[in-house]
């Protein structure tokens, strides 16, 4: 059973805004070392700086959850920066604004790639590190 978040290494995907940012904030306030992941480095770093100003430990990282290589680099970055990986919060998700009858097949593929394939790839990349943690956890949210 996970008894404390203090000092734990955490990845939060989709963490630069919205629900993901709130999740990253809670982890940081609880003493976790947070890798804030977003497709846009400037947004990830801005969120990480905000968490650090509030007293947390955080680092921004740019990665696209639909890209296997990005997910592998993300997992490696957290393990390297924090000495391992204890928690993955797979939060990245999208849904285009608009009516479904106006969506193209390509739009829908992008939604599925981000929401489903992205969750799969982030978990797959982090599992080797989580398995070596005495408290390894995966959290999947739906933004």
mmCIF file of N, CA, C and O in Angstrom, residues 52-118:
data_model
loop_
_atom_site.group_PDB
_atom_site.id
_atom_site.type_symbol
_atom_site.label_atom_id
_atom_site.label_comp_id
_atom_site.label_asym_id
_atom_site.label_seq_id
_atom_site.Cartn_x
_atom_site.Cartn_y
_atom_site.Cartn_z
ATOM 1 N N UNK A 52 7.122 24.632 -8.856
ATOM 2 C CA UNK A 52 8.333 24.915 -8.065
ATOM 3 C C UNK A 52 8.165 26.178 -7.227
ATOM 4 O O UNK A 52 8.581 26.202 -6.069
ATOM 5 N N UNK A 53 7.527 27.201 -7.794
ATOM 6 C CA UNK A 53 7.291 28.437 -7.019
ATOM 7 C C UNK A 53 6.403 28.169 -5.802
ATOM 8 O O UNK A 53 6.512 28.851 -4.784
ATOM 9 N N UNK A 54 5.563 27.164 -5.905
ATOM 10 C CA UNK A 54 4.683 26.796 -4.789
ATOM 11 C C UNK A 54 5.371 25.840 -3.813
ATOM 12 O O UNK A 54 4.739 25.361 -2.880
ATOM 13 N N UNK A 55 6.651 25.567 -4.055
ATOM 14 C CA UNK A 55 7.420 24.731 -3.139
ATOM 15 C C UNK A 55 7.602 23.289 -3.565
ATOM 16 O O UNK A 55 8.192 22.494 -2.842
ATOM 17 N N UNK A 56 7.119 22.932 -4.745
ATOM 18 C CA UNK A 56 7.224 21.551 -5.211
ATOM 19 C C UNK A 56 8.486 21.296 -6.008
ATOM 20 O O UNK A 56 9.276 22.209 -6.278
ATOM 21 N N UNK A 57 8.659 20.057 -6.381
ATOM 22 C CA UNK A 57 9.769 19.631 -7.234
ATOM 23 C C UNK A 57 9.166 19.176 -8.554
ATOM 24 O O UNK A 57 8.348 18.239 -8.570
ATOM 25 N N UNK A 58 9.542 19.839 -9.642
ATOM 26 C CA UNK A 58 8.939 19.515 -10.938
ATOM 27 C C UNK A 58 9.886 19.879 -12.068
ATOM 28 O O UNK A 58 10.732 20.764 -11.925
ATOM 29 N N UNK A 59 9.703 19.181 -13.174
ATOM 30 C CA UNK A 59 10.464 19.437 -14.391
ATOM 31 C C UNK A 59 9.517 19.277 -15.573
ATOM 32 O O UNK A 59 8.700 18.359 -15.603
ATOM 33 N N UNK A 60 9.622 20.180 -16.549
ATOM 34 C CA UNK A 60 8.813 20.079 -17.759
ATOM 35 C C UNK A 60 9.478 19.177 -18.776
ATOM 36 O O UNK A 60 10.707 19.125 -18.864
ATOM 37 N N UNK A 61 8.661 18.479 -19.541
ATOM 38 C CA UNK A 61 9.179 17.574 -20.565
ATOM 39 C C UNK A 61 8.211 17.552 -21.732
ATOM 40 O O UNK A 61 7.000 17.421 -21.535
ATOM 41 N N UNK A 62 8.732 17.678 -22.954
ATOM 42 C CA UNK A 62 7.896 17.642 -24.157
ATOM 43 C C UNK A 62 7.872 16.229 -24.720
ATOM 44 O O UNK A 62 8.926 15.630 -24.959
ATOM 45 N N UNK A 63 6.672 15.698 -24.907
ATOM 46 C CA UNK A 63 6.504 14.381 -25.511
ATOM 47 C C UNK A 63 5.092 14.266 -26.059
ATOM 48 O O UNK A 63 4.154 14.812 -25.496
ATOM 49 N N UNK A 64 4.969 13.526 -27.136
ATOM 50 C CA UNK A 64 3.680 13.247 -27.762
ATOM 51 C C UNK A 64 3.311 11.812 -27.410
ATOM 52 O O UNK A 64 4.033 10.875 -27.774
ATOM 53 N N UNK A 65 2.214 11.620 -26.695
ATOM 54 C CA UNK A 65 1.840 10.285 -26.233
ATOM 55 C C UNK A 65 1.557 9.317 -27.379
ATOM 56 O O UNK A 65 1.525 8.109 -27.159
ATOM 57 N N UNK A 66 1.374 9.811 -28.598
ATOM 58 C CA UNK A 66 1.110 8.930 -29.735
ATOM 59 C C UNK A 66 2.387 8.393 -30.361
ATOM 60 O O UNK A 66 2.317 7.575 -31.279
ATOM 61 N N UNK A 67 3.540 8.831 -29.848
ATOM 62 C CA UNK A 67 4.826 8.446 -30.433
ATOM 63 C C UNK A 67 5.602 7.528 -29.481
ATOM 64 O O UNK A 67 6.015 7.960 -28.398
ATOM 65 N N UNK A 68 5.830 6.280 -29.875
ATOM 66 C CA UNK A 68 6.534 5.348 -28.996
ATOM 67 C C UNK A 68 7.901 5.858 -28.525
ATOM 68 O O UNK A 68 8.241 5.715 -27.347
ATOM 69 N N UNK A 69 8.656 6.468 -29.417
ATOM 70 C CA UNK A 69 9.968 6.987 -29.040
ATOM 71 C C UNK A 69 9.880 8.083 -27.994
ATOM 72 O O UNK A 69 10.689 8.138 -27.058
ATOM 73 N N UNK A 70 8.884 8.951 -28.121
ATOM 74 C CA UNK A 70 8.677 10.006 -27.124
ATOM 75 C C UNK A 70 8.345 9.416 -25.759
ATOM 76 O O UNK A 70 8.828 9.883 -24.729
ATOM 77 N N UNK A 71 7.522 8.379 -25.760
ATOM 78 C CA UNK A 71 7.129 7.772 -24.485
ATOM 79 C C UNK A 71 8.318 7.080 -23.825
ATOM 80 O O UNK A 71 8.476 7.133 -22.607
ATOM 81 N N UNK A 72 9.161 6.465 -24.629
ATOM 82 C CA UNK A 72 10.358 5.827 -24.081
ATOM 83 C C UNK A 72 11.289 6.879 -23.480
ATOM 84 O O UNK A 72 11.802 6.702 -22.369
ATOM 85 N N UNK A 73 11.488 7.977 -24.196
ATOM 86 C CA UNK A 73 12.345 9.055 -23.676
ATOM 87 C C UNK A 73 11.750 9.660 -22.408
ATOM 88 O O UNK A 73 12.476 10.023 -21.484
ATOM 89 N N UNK A 74 10.429 9.771 -22.336
ATOM 90 C CA UNK A 74 9.758 10.304 -21.161
ATOM 91 C C UNK A 74 10.050 9.428 -19.944
ATOM 92 O O UNK A 74 10.426 9.918 -18.874
ATOM 93 N N UNK A 75 9.864 8.124 -20.092
ATOM 94 C CA UNK A 75 10.101 7.200 -18.983
ATOM 95 C C UNK A 75 11.556 7.258 -18.542
ATOM 96 O O UNK A 75 11.854 7.308 -17.337
ATOM 97 N N UNK A 76 12.466 7.279 -19.502
ATOM 98 C CA UNK A 76 13.892 7.353 -19.184
ATOM 99 C C UNK A 76 14.238 8.655 -18.483
ATOM 100 O O UNK A 76 15.044 8.673 -17.544
ATOM 101 N N UNK A 77 13.620 9.755 -18.915
ATOM 102 C CA UNK A 77 13.907 11.061 -18.313
ATOM 103 C C UNK A 77 13.489 11.094 -16.847
ATOM 104 O O UNK A 77 14.223 11.594 -15.987
ATOM 105 N N UNK A 78 12.303 10.553 -16.546
ATOM 106 C CA UNK A 78 11.839 10.532 -15.152
ATOM 107 C C UNK A 78 12.738 9.653 -14.303
ATOM 108 O O UNK A 78 13.141 10.041 -13.197
ATOM 109 N N UNK A 79 13.067 8.476 -14.806
ATOM 110 C CA UNK A 79 13.914 7.555 -14.046
ATOM 111 C C UNK A 79 15.293 8.147 -13.811
ATOM 112 O O UNK A 79 15.858 8.033 -12.715
ATOM 113 N N UNK A 80 15.828 8.815 -14.819
ATOM 114 C CA UNK A 80 17.148 9.431 -14.695
ATOM 115 C C UNK A 80 17.137 10.620 -13.738
ATOM 116 O O UNK A 80 17.999 10.743 -12.868
ATOM 117 N N UNK A 81 16.159 11.490 -13.878
ATOM 118 C CA UNK A 81 16.092 12.699 -13.053
ATOM 119 C C UNK A 81 15.742 12.403 -11.609
ATOM 120 O O UNK A 81 16.204 13.094 -10.694
ATOM 121 N N UNK A 82 14.930 11.376 -11.379
ATOM 122 C CA UNK A 82 14.395 11.113 -10.044
ATOM 123 C C UNK A 82 14.892 9.816 -9.417
ATOM 124 O O UNK A 82 14.410 9.418 -8.359
ATOM 125 N N UNK A 83 15.807 9.121 -10.101
ATOM 126 C CA UNK A 83 16.331 7.881 -9.545
ATOM 127 C C UNK A 83 15.364 6.716 -9.602
ATOM 128 O O UNK A 83 15.456 5.773 -8.832
ATOM 129 N N UNK A 84 14.436 6.761 -10.512
ATOM 130 C CA UNK A 84 13.454 5.697 -10.672
ATOM 131 C C UNK A 84 12.107 6.273 -11.041
ATOM 132 O O UNK A 84 11.990 7.474 -11.311
ATOM 133 N N UNK A 85 11.107 5.422 -11.050
ATOM 134 C CA UNK A 85 9.747 5.854 -11.363
ATOM 135 C C UNK A 85 8.779 5.066 -10.492
ATOM 136 O O UNK A 85 8.838 3.836 -10.453
ATOM 137 N N UNK A 86 7.937 5.782 -9.775
ATOM 138 C CA UNK A 86 6.987 5.150 -8.862
ATOM 139 C C UNK A 86 5.541 5.219 -9.342
ATOM 140 O O UNK A 86 4.758 4.313 -9.068
ATOM 141 N N UNK A 87 5.184 6.307 -10.024
ATOM 142 C CA UNK A 87 3.786 6.509 -10.407
ATOM 143 C C UNK A 87 3.707 7.102 -11.810
ATOM 144 O O UNK A 87 4.392 8.077 -12.122
ATOM 145 N N UNK A 88 2.850 6.518 -12.636
ATOM 146 C CA UNK A 88 2.490 7.092 -13.927
ATOM 147 C C UNK A 88 1.025 7.473 -13.846
ATOM 148 O O UNK A 88 0.174 6.626 -13.561
ATOM 149 N N UNK A 89 0.730 8.734 -14.099
ATOM 150 C CA UNK A 89 -0.649 9.186 -14.233
ATOM 151 C C UNK A 89 -0.868 9.479 -15.712
ATOM 152 O O UNK A 89 -0.452 10.523 -16.224
ATOM 153 N N UNK A 90 -1.478 8.539 -16.400
ATOM 154 C CA UNK A 90 -1.727 8.662 -17.837
ATOM 155 C C UNK A 90 -3.012 9.461 -18.016
ATOM 156 O O UNK A 90 -4.112 8.919 -17.976
ATOM 157 N N UNK A 91 -2.848 10.756 -18.201
ATOM 158 C CA UNK A 91 -3.977 11.682 -18.217
ATOM 159 C C UNK A 91 -4.233 12.314 -19.582
ATOM 160 O O UNK A 91 -5.313 12.812 -19.823
ATOM 161 N N UNK A 92 -3.258 12.290 -20.480
ATOM 162 C CA UNK A 92 -3.413 12.992 -21.760
ATOM 163 C C UNK A 92 -4.648 12.499 -22.499
ATOM 164 O O UNK A 92 -4.875 11.295 -22.628
ATOM 165 N N UNK A 93 -5.451 13.428 -22.954
ATOM 166 C CA UNK A 93 -6.650 13.076 -23.703
ATOM 167 C C UNK A 93 -7.211 14.297 -24.408
ATOM 168 O O UNK A 93 -7.018 15.420 -23.962
ATOM 169 N N UNK A 94 -7.884 14.040 -25.511
ATOM 170 C CA UNK A 94 -8.466 15.135 -26.296
ATOM 171 C C UNK A 94 -9.860 14.748 -26.769
ATOM 172 O O UNK A 94 -10.217 13.581 -26.811
ATOM 173 N N UNK A 95 -10.612 15.742 -27.098
ATOM 174 C CA UNK A 95 -11.835 15.560 -27.873
ATOM 175 C C UNK A 95 -12.087 16.869 -28.602
ATOM 176 O O UNK A 95 -12.202 17.908 -27.971
ATOM 177 N N UNK A 96 -12.136 16.806 -29.921
ATOM 178 C CA UNK A 96 -12.306 18.037 -30.691
ATOM 179 C C UNK A 96 -13.639 18.711 -30.389
ATOM 180 O O UNK A 96 -14.647 18.040 -30.173
ATOM 181 N N UNK A 97 -13.615 20.011 -30.366
ATOM 182 C CA UNK A 97 -14.842 20.786 -30.183
ATOM 183 C C UNK A 97 -15.601 20.770 -31.500
ATOM 184 O O UNK A 97 -15.042 21.048 -32.545
ATOM 185 N N UNK A 98 -16.831 20.415 -31.453
ATOM 186 C CA UNK A 98 -17.642 20.384 -32.669
ATOM 187 C C UNK A 98 -18.548 19.179 -32.673
ATOM 188 O O UNK A 98 -18.454 18.288 -31.826
ATOM 189 N N UNK A 99 -19.409 19.154 -33.641
ATOM 190 C CA UNK A 99 -20.374 18.069 -33.759
ATOM 191 C C UNK A 99 -19.718 16.855 -34.408
ATOM 192 O O UNK A 99 -18.895 16.994 -35.309
ATOM 193 N N UNK A 100 -20.112 15.677 -33.956
ATOM 194 C CA UNK A 100 -19.509 14.455 -34.458
ATOM 195 C C UNK A 100 -19.716 14.309 -35.972
ATOM 196 O O UNK A 100 -18.848 13.807 -36.671
ATOM 197 N N UNK A 101 -20.865 14.788 -36.469
ATOM 198 C CA UNK A 101 -21.099 14.661 -37.913
ATOM 199 C C UNK A 101 -20.167 15.552 -38.740
ATOM 200 O O UNK A 101 -20.031 15.368 -39.940
ATOM 201 N N UNK A 102 -19.501 16.478 -38.065
ATOM 202 C CA UNK A 102 -18.546 17.358 -38.750
ATOM 203 C C UNK A 102 -17.107 16.854 -38.653
ATOM 204 O O UNK A 102 -16.221 17.408 -39.300
ATOM 205 N N UNK A 103 -16.873 15.811 -37.858
ATOM 206 C CA UNK A 103 -15.522 15.275 -37.708
ATOM 207 C C UNK A 103 -15.152 14.413 -38.906
ATOM 208 O O UNK A 103 -15.968 13.635 -39.394
ATOM 209 N N UNK A 104 -13.918 14.539 -39.319
ATOM 210 C CA UNK A 104 -13.422 13.669 -40.381
ATOM 211 C C UNK A 104 -12.874 12.387 -39.759
ATOM 212 O O UNK A 104 -12.660 12.302 -38.543
ATOM 213 N N UNK A 105 -12.637 11.404 -40.586
ATOM 214 C CA UNK A 105 -12.041 10.157 -40.102
ATOM 215 C C UNK A 105 -10.657 10.431 -39.519
ATOM 216 O O UNK A 105 -10.263 9.818 -38.520
ATOM 217 N N UNK A 106 -9.932 11.370 -40.108
ATOM 218 C CA UNK A 106 -8.605 11.725 -39.606
ATOM 219 C C UNK A 106 -8.695 12.371 -38.221
ATOM 220 O O UNK A 106 -7.865 12.102 -37.350
ATOM 221 N N UNK A 107 -9.705 13.217 -38.021
ATOM 222 C CA UNK A 107 -9.918 13.815 -36.695
ATOM 223 C C UNK A 107 -10.162 12.716 -35.663
ATOM 224 O O UNK A 107 -9.613 12.739 -34.565
ATOM 225 N N UNK A 108 -11.020 11.767 -36.015
ATOM 226 C CA UNK A 108 -11.343 10.691 -35.091
ATOM 227 C C UNK A 108 -10.118 9.809 -34.806
ATOM 228 O O UNK A 108 -9.894 9.387 -33.679
ATOM 229 N N UNK A 109 -9.320 9.544 -35.846
ATOM 230 C CA UNK A 109 -8.088 8.776 -35.646
ATOM 231 C C UNK A 109 -7.161 9.479 -34.666
ATOM 232 O O UNK A 109 -6.528 8.825 -33.829
ATOM 233 N N UNK A 110 -7.081 10.797 -34.741
ATOM 234 C CA UNK A 110 -6.233 11.565 -33.822
ATOM 235 C C UNK A 110 -6.741 11.432 -32.384
ATOM 236 O O UNK A 110 -5.958 11.274 -31.443
ATOM 237 N N UNK A 111 -8.059 11.456 -32.208
ATOM 238 C CA UNK A 111 -8.652 11.264 -30.877
ATOM 239 C C UNK A 111 -8.284 9.880 -30.347
ATOM 240 O O UNK A 111 -7.837 9.730 -29.199
ATOM 241 N N UNK A 112 -8.481 8.842 -31.159
ATOM 242 C CA UNK A 112 -8.183 7.480 -30.722
ATOM 243 C C UNK A 112 -6.694 7.282 -30.460
ATOM 244 O O UNK A 112 -6.310 6.626 -29.485
ATOM 245 N N UNK A 113 -5.862 7.850 -31.324
ATOM 246 C CA UNK A 113 -4.411 7.734 -31.119
ATOM 247 C C UNK A 113 -3.989 8.376 -29.809
ATOM 248 O O UNK A 113 -3.176 7.824 -29.069
ATOM 249 N N UNK A 114 -4.534 9.531 -29.511
ATOM 250 C CA UNK A 114 -4.170 10.230 -28.282
ATOM 251 C C UNK A 114 -4.740 9.531 -27.057
ATOM 252 O O UNK A 114 -4.016 9.215 -26.112
ATOM 253 N N UNK A 115 -6.021 9.269 -27.073
ATOM 254 C CA UNK A 115 -6.704 8.776 -25.883
ATOM 255 C C UNK A 115 -6.441 7.298 -25.588
ATOM 256 O O UNK A 115 -6.320 6.929 -24.416
ATOM 257 N N UNK A 116 -6.383 6.464 -26.587
ATOM 258 C CA UNK A 116 -6.205 5.029 -26.370
ATOM 259 C C UNK A 116 -4.768 4.576 -26.596
ATOM 260 O O UNK A 116 -4.146 3.999 -25.705
ATOM 261 N N UNK A 117 -4.267 4.845 -27.791
ATOM 262 C CA UNK A 117 -2.898 4.437 -28.085
ATOM 263 C C UNK A 117 -1.916 5.156 -27.157
ATOM 264 O O UNK A 117 -0.946 4.557 -26.693
ATOM 265 N N UNK A 118 -2.187 6.406 -26.846
ATOM 266 C CA UNK A 118 -1.313 7.165 -25.954
ATOM 267 C C UNK A 118 -1.250 6.562 -24.564
ATOM 268 O O UNK A 118 -0.189 6.502 -23.934
#
